[in-house]
PDB file of C-alpha atoms in Angstrom:
ATOM      1  CA  LEU U   1     -81.556  48.961  96.277  1.00 93.00           C
ATOM      2  CA  LYS U   2     -77.978  47.694  95.930  1.00 94.00           C
ATOM      3  CA  ASP U   3     -79.027  44.112  95.156  1.00 92.00           C
ATOM      4  CA  TYR U   4     -81.750  45.289  92.759  1.00 94.00           C
ATOM      5  CA  ARG U   5     -79.295  47.498  90.872  1.00 96.00           C
ATOM      6  CA  GLU U   6     -76.729  44.703  90.635  1.00 96.00           C
ATOM      7  CA  ALA U   7     -79.390  42.268  89.419  1.00 93.00           C
ATOM      8  CA  LYS U   8     -80.624  44.820  86.874  1.00 95.00           C
ATOM      9  CA  GLU U   9     -77.077  45.304  85.537  1.00 97.00           C
ATOM     10  CA  ALA U  10     -76.523  41.558  85.286  1.00 96.00           C
ATOM     11  CA  GLY U  11     -79.943  41.144  83.679  1.00 94.00           C
ATOM     12  CA  GLU U  12     -79.133  43.722  81.027  1.00 95.00           C
ATOM     13  CA  ARG U  13     -75.982  41.780  80.111  1.00 96.00           C
ATOM     14  CA  MET U  14     -78.024  38.564  79.863  1.00 94.00           C
ATOM     15  CA  ARG U  15     -81.043  40.158  78.155  1.00 90.00           C
ATOM     16  CA  LEU U  16     -83.155  39.391  81.224  1.00 89.00           C
ATOM     17  CA  GLN U  17     -85.766  41.913  82.380  1.00 91.00           C
ATOM     18  CA  ILE U  18     -85.395  42.778  86.103  1.00 93.00           C
ATOM     19  CA  ILE U  19     -88.328  44.630  87.665  1.00 95.00           C
ATOM     20  CA  LEU U  20     -88.255  46.404  91.001  1.00 96.00           C
ATOM     21  CA  GLY U  21     -90.459  45.079  93.754  1.00 94.00           C
ATOM     22  CA  PHE U  22     -90.023  44.731  97.482  1.00 92.00           C
ATOM     23  CA  GLU U  23     -91.303  42.789 100.443  1.00 92.00           C
ATOM     24  CA  ILE U  24     -92.324  44.702 103.560  1.00 93.00           C
ATOM     25  CA  HIS U  25     -93.336  43.720 107.068  1.00 92.00           C
ATOM     26  CA  PHE U  26     -95.479  45.888 109.375  1.00 92.00           C
ATOM     27  CA  SER U  27     -95.867  46.025 113.151  1.00 89.00           C
ATOM     28  CA  ASP U  28     -99.455  44.731 113.276  1.00 88.00           C
ATOM     29  CA  SER U  29     -98.695  41.064 112.494  1.00 90.00           C
ATOM     30  CA  SER U  30     -96.026  38.640 111.315  1.00 92.00           C
ATOM     31  CA  ASN U  31     -97.310  39.010 107.731  1.00 94.00           C
ATOM     32  CA  ASP U  32     -95.201  39.996 104.759  1.00 93.00           C
ATOM     33  CA  TYR U  33     -96.391  41.959 101.726  1.00 95.00           C
ATOM     34  CA  LEU U  34     -95.105  42.215  98.167  1.00 95.00           C
ATOM     35  CA  VAL U  35     -95.259  45.663  96.582  1.00 96.00           C
ATOM     36  CA  PHE U  36     -94.949  46.332  92.844  1.00 96.00           C
ATOM     37  CA  GLY U  37     -95.342  49.474  90.765  1.00 96.00           C
ATOM     38  CA  TYR U  38     -93.114  51.980  92.525  1.00 94.00           C
ATOM     39  CA  ASP U  39     -89.779  53.242  91.290  1.00 93.00           C
ATOM     40  CA  GLU U  40     -86.481  53.506  93.169  1.00 95.00           C
ATOM     41  CA  SER U  41     -87.299  56.927  94.640  1.00 95.00           C
ATOM     42  CA  PHE U  42     -90.152  55.428  96.691  1.00 94.00           C
ATOM     43  CA  VAL U  43     -88.193  52.605  98.329  1.00 92.00           C
ATOM     44  CA  PRO U  44     -86.414  54.654 101.071  1.00 92.00           C
ATOM     45  CA  THR U  45     -89.785  55.975 102.299  1.00 92.00           C
ATOM     46  CA  VAL U  46     -91.035  52.491 103.218  1.00 91.00           C
ATOM     47  CA  TYR U  47     -88.815  52.429 106.312  1.00 90.00           C
ATOM     48  CA  ASP U  48     -91.057  55.127 107.798  1.00 92.00           C
ATOM     49  CA  TRP U  49     -94.053  52.795 107.459  1.00 91.00           C
ATOM     50  CA  MET U  50     -92.723  49.616 109.063  1.00 88.00           C
ATOM     51  CA  ASP U  51     -94.076  50.603 112.480  1.00 92.00           C
ATOM     52  CA  LYS U  52     -97.536  51.190 110.975  1.00 93.00           C
ATOM     53  CA  THR U  53    -100.210  48.686 109.993  1.00 94.00           C
ATOM     54  CA  ALA U  54    -100.802  47.039 106.639  1.00 93.00           C
ATOM     55  CA  LYS U  55    -104.163  48.832 106.430  1.00 94.00           C
ATOM     56  CA  GLU U  56    -102.539  52.236 106.985  1.00 95.00           C
ATOM     57  CA  PHE U  57     -99.974  51.501 104.264  1.00 95.00           C
ATOM     58  CA  TYR U  58    -102.652  50.288 101.849  1.00 95.00           C
ATOM     59  CA  ASP U  59    -104.865  53.308 102.507  1.00 96.00           C
ATOM     60  CA  ALA U  60    -101.917  55.657 101.913  1.00 95.00           C
ATOM     61  CA  PHE U  61    -100.329  53.996  98.871  1.00 95.00           C
ATOM     62  CA  GLY U  62    -102.701  51.489  97.313  1.00 92.00           C
ATOM     63  CA  ASN U  63    -103.908  52.597  93.895  1.00 93.00           C
ATOM     64  CA  GLU U  64    -104.465  51.272  90.360  1.00 94.00           C
ATOM     65  CA  ASP U  65    -100.766  51.715  89.456  1.00 95.00           C
ATOM     66  CA  VAL U  66     -99.526  49.692  92.431  1.00 96.00           C
ATOM     67  CA  LEU U  67    -100.062  46.165  93.729  1.00 97.00           C
ATOM     68  CA  ILE U  68     -99.894  45.244  97.393  1.00 97.00           C
ATOM     69  CA  ILE U  69    -100.045  41.468  97.714  1.00 95.00           C
ATOM     70  CA  GLN U  70    -100.077  39.406 100.908  1.00 94.00           C
ATOM     71  CA  ALA U  71     -97.066  37.112 100.605  1.00 91.00           C
ATOM     72  CA  HIS U  72     -97.419  33.419 101.545  1.00 89.00           C
ATOM     73  CA  PRO U  73    -100.639  34.094 103.501  1.00 87.00           C
ATOM     74  CA  ASN U  74    -100.991  30.629 105.015  1.00 85.00           C
ATOM     75  CA  ARG U  75     -97.557  29.941 106.439  1.00 82.00           C
ATOM     76  CA  ASN U  76     -97.240  29.539 110.198  1.00 83.00           C
ATOM     77  CA  ASN U  77     -98.083  32.697 112.173  1.00 87.00           C
ATOM     78  CA  MET U  78     -99.612  34.531 109.202  1.00 86.00           C
ATOM     79  CA  VAL U  79    -102.923  36.343 109.598  1.00 87.00           C
ATOM     80  CA  GLU U  80    -105.264  36.242 106.612  1.00 86.00           C
ATOM     81  CA  MET U  81    -105.864  39.800 105.444  1.00 89.00           C
ATOM     82  CA  GLU U  82    -109.156  41.042 104.065  1.00 85.00           C
ATOM     83  CA  ARG U  83    -109.271  42.699 100.658  1.00 87.00           C
ATOM     84  CA  ASP U  84    -109.470  46.184 102.163  1.00 91.00           C
ATOM     85  CA  CYS U  85    -105.746  45.808 102.972  1.00 92.00           C
ATOM     86  CA  VAL U  86    -104.411  44.008  99.894  1.00 96.00           C
ATOM     87  CA  ASP U  87    -104.960  43.715  96.157  1.00 96.00           C
ATOM     88  CA  GLY U  88    -104.526  39.962  96.219  1.00 94.00           C
ATOM     89  CA  TYR U  89    -102.569  36.988  97.492  1.00 93.00           C
ATOM     90  CA  GLU U  90     -99.396  35.131  96.675  1.00 89.00           C
ATOM     91  CA  VAL U  91    -101.123  31.798  96.271  1.00 86.00           C
ATOM     92  CA  PHE U  92     -98.199  29.939  94.694  1.00 83.00           C
ATOM     93  CA  ASN U  93     -95.153  30.409  96.919  1.00 79.00           C
ATOM     94  CA  LEU U  94     -92.824  27.557  96.050  1.00 71.00           C
ATOM     95  CA  HIS U  95     -89.983  28.101  98.517  1.00 71.00           C
ATOM     96  CA  PRO U  96     -88.607  24.561  98.979  1.00 70.00           C
ATOM     97  CA  GLY U  97     -87.899  25.053 102.691  1.00 72.00           C
ATOM     98  CA  HIS U  98     -91.318  26.353 103.779  1.00 72.00           C
ATOM     99  CA  ASN U  99     -94.793  24.905 103.885  1.00 71.00           C
ATOM    100  CA  SER U 100     -96.734  27.733 102.247  1.00 75.00           C
ATOM    101  CA  ARG U 101     -99.973  25.715 102.255  1.00 77.00           C
ATOM    102  CA  VAL U 102    -100.792  26.554  98.663  1.00 76.00           C
ATOM    103  CA  ALA U 103    -104.224  24.900  98.777  1.00 79.00           C
ATOM    104  CA  PHE U 104    -105.258  27.032 101.759  1.00 86.00           C
ATOM    105  CA  ALA U 105    -103.959  30.152 100.007  1.00 82.00           C
ATOM    106  CA  ALA U 106    -106.002  29.211  96.931  1.00 86.00           C
ATOM    107  CA  ARG U 107    -109.128  28.915  99.111  1.00 87.00           C
ATOM    108  CA  LEU U 108    -108.387  32.300 100.682  1.00 85.00           C
ATOM    109  CA  HIS U 109    -108.228  33.804  97.209  1.00 87.00           C
ATOM    110  CA  LYS U 110    -111.459  32.050  96.191  1.00 91.00           C
ATOM    111  CA  ARG U 111    -113.230  33.530  99.252  1.00 91.00           C
ATOM    112  CA  ASN U 112    -111.835  37.060  98.937  1.00 92.00           C
ATOM    113  CA  GLY U 113    -110.941  37.473  95.265  1.00 91.00           C
ATOM    114  CA  GLY U 114    -108.220  39.760  94.012  1.00 94.00           C
ATOM    115  CA  ILE U 115    -105.065  39.102  92.074  1.00 95.00           C
ATOM    116  CA  VAL U 116    -103.204  35.791  92.308  1.00 93.00           C
ATOM    117  CA  THR U 117     -99.413  35.852  92.186  1.00 92.00           C
ATOM    118  CA  GLY U 118     -96.751  33.229  92.547  1.00 87.00           C
ATOM    119  CA  GLY U 119     -93.034  32.839  92.633  1.00 79.00           C
ATOM    120  CA  THR U 120     -90.075  30.750  93.610  1.00 72.00           C
ATOM    121  CA  ASP U 121     -89.284  32.808  96.749  1.00 68.00           C
ATOM    122  CA  PHE U 122     -85.667  32.809  95.602  1.00 68.00           C
ATOM    123  CA  HIS U 123     -83.337  33.589  98.503  1.00 69.00           C
ATOM    124  CA  HIS U 124     -80.581  31.010  97.982  1.00 68.00           C
ATOM    125  CA  ARG U 125     -78.945  29.236  95.064  1.00 79.00           C
ATOM    126  CA  GLY U 126     -80.953  26.201  94.118  1.00 72.00           C
ATOM    127  CA  HIS U 127     -84.329  27.876  94.754  1.00 64.00           C
ATOM    128  CA  GLU U 128     -84.518  29.584  91.370  1.00 71.00           C
ATOM    129  CA  GLY U 129     -86.855  28.556  88.593  1.00 68.00           C
ATOM    130  CA  SER U 130     -89.542  26.705  90.569  1.00 76.00           C
ATOM    131  CA  LEU U 131     -92.350  28.781  89.115  1.00 80.00           C
ATOM    132  CA  PHE U 132     -92.605  31.156  86.182  1.00 87.00           C
ATOM    133  CA  THR U 133     -95.320  33.736  85.577  1.00 92.00           C
ATOM    134  CA  CYS U 134     -95.905  33.988  81.829  1.00 92.00           C
ATOM    135  CA  PHE U 135     -97.448  37.032  80.117  1.00 95.00           C
ATOM    136  CA  PRO U 136     -98.403  37.605  76.467  1.00 95.00           C
ATOM    137  CA  THR U 137     -95.897  40.498  76.370  1.00 94.00           C
ATOM    138  CA  LEU U 138     -92.766  41.131  78.417  1.00 93.00           C
ATOM    139  CA  PRO U 139     -93.421  43.692  81.168  1.00 94.00           C
ATOM    140  CA  GLN U 140     -91.007  46.596  80.756  1.00 93.00           C
ATOM    141  CA  ASP U 141     -91.194  48.021  84.286  1.00 94.00           C
ATOM    142  CA  GLY U 142     -93.162  47.825  87.524  1.00 95.00           C
ATOM    143  CA  LYS U 143     -96.114  49.807  86.202  1.00 95.00           C
ATOM    144  CA  ASP U 144     -96.330  47.519  83.176  1.00 96.00           C
ATOM    145  CA  LEU U 145     -96.172  44.459  85.445  1.00 96.00           C
ATOM    146  CA  VAL U 146     -99.025  45.844  87.555  1.00 97.00           C
ATOM    147  CA  ARG U 147    -101.088  46.517  84.417  1.00 96.00           C
ATOM    148  CA  LEU U 148    -100.559  42.957  83.144  1.00 96.00           C
ATOM    149  CA  LEU U 149    -101.424  41.379  86.500  1.00 96.00           C
ATOM    150  CA  ARG U 150    -104.532  43.533  86.886  1.00 96.00           C
ATOM    151  CA  ASN U 151    -105.546  42.577  83.327  1.00 95.00           C
ATOM    152  CA  GLY U 152    -105.430  38.874  84.326  1.00 94.00           C
ATOM    153  CA  ASP U 153    -103.892  37.682  81.064  1.00 90.00           C
ATOM    154  CA  TYR U 154    -101.156  35.450  82.476  1.00 94.00           C
ATOM    155  CA  LEU U 155    -100.488  31.919  83.609  1.00 94.00           C
ATOM    156  CA  PHE U 156     -98.029  30.066  85.804  1.00 90.00           C
ATOM    157  CA  LEU U 157     -95.607  27.423  84.631  1.00 89.00           C
ATOM    158  CA  VAL U 158     -94.389  24.858  87.192  1.00 86.00           C
ATOM    159  CA  GLY U 159     -92.075  22.357  85.541  1.00 83.00           C
ATOM    160  CA  ASP U 160     -94.008  21.500  82.410  1.00 86.00           C
ATOM    161  CA  GLN U 161     -97.419  22.066  84.029  1.00 88.00           C
ATOM    162  CA  ILE U 162     -99.539  25.121  83.198  1.00 89.00           C
ATOM    163  CA  ILE U 163    -101.626  26.587  86.011  1.00 85.00           C
ATOM    164  CA  LEU U 164    -104.269  29.208  85.287  1.00 86.00           C
ATOM    165  CA  PRO U 165    -104.789  31.808  88.023  1.00 85.00           C
TER     166      PRO U 165
END
């Protein structure tokens, strides 16, 4: 939570909304999952689940107030998850150093449905700002973000190109 709290402080100074989310990896595959909708008090409990399966985590914690998204589902060594384990897929992962096979991820979403997300996969300077998710109103917290994504009223902006989910 240290990095999140520092980013939130910096964001407040810059009038930038920072929303808590985390990426988790389970023992059943090399997959990664994005989780949104929980507050800081939940984050320490996820360490107890890393030796479990994605399905067990989803069955225990998946609900309407939370999103569990398979991150970059078509990178090397990823296993495509069925919708009984995830709420959707990170179709647009624009990390410049990885081949996320966006077209294959889009086909996975078309087959299975669910929520489409995207992001820059910002881990290093120079990766920021590749993709923006635009909503009609600014999400105020993780629960608000989940509500807006579930509502489906958003679009992606890549450079000056608009992409509809």
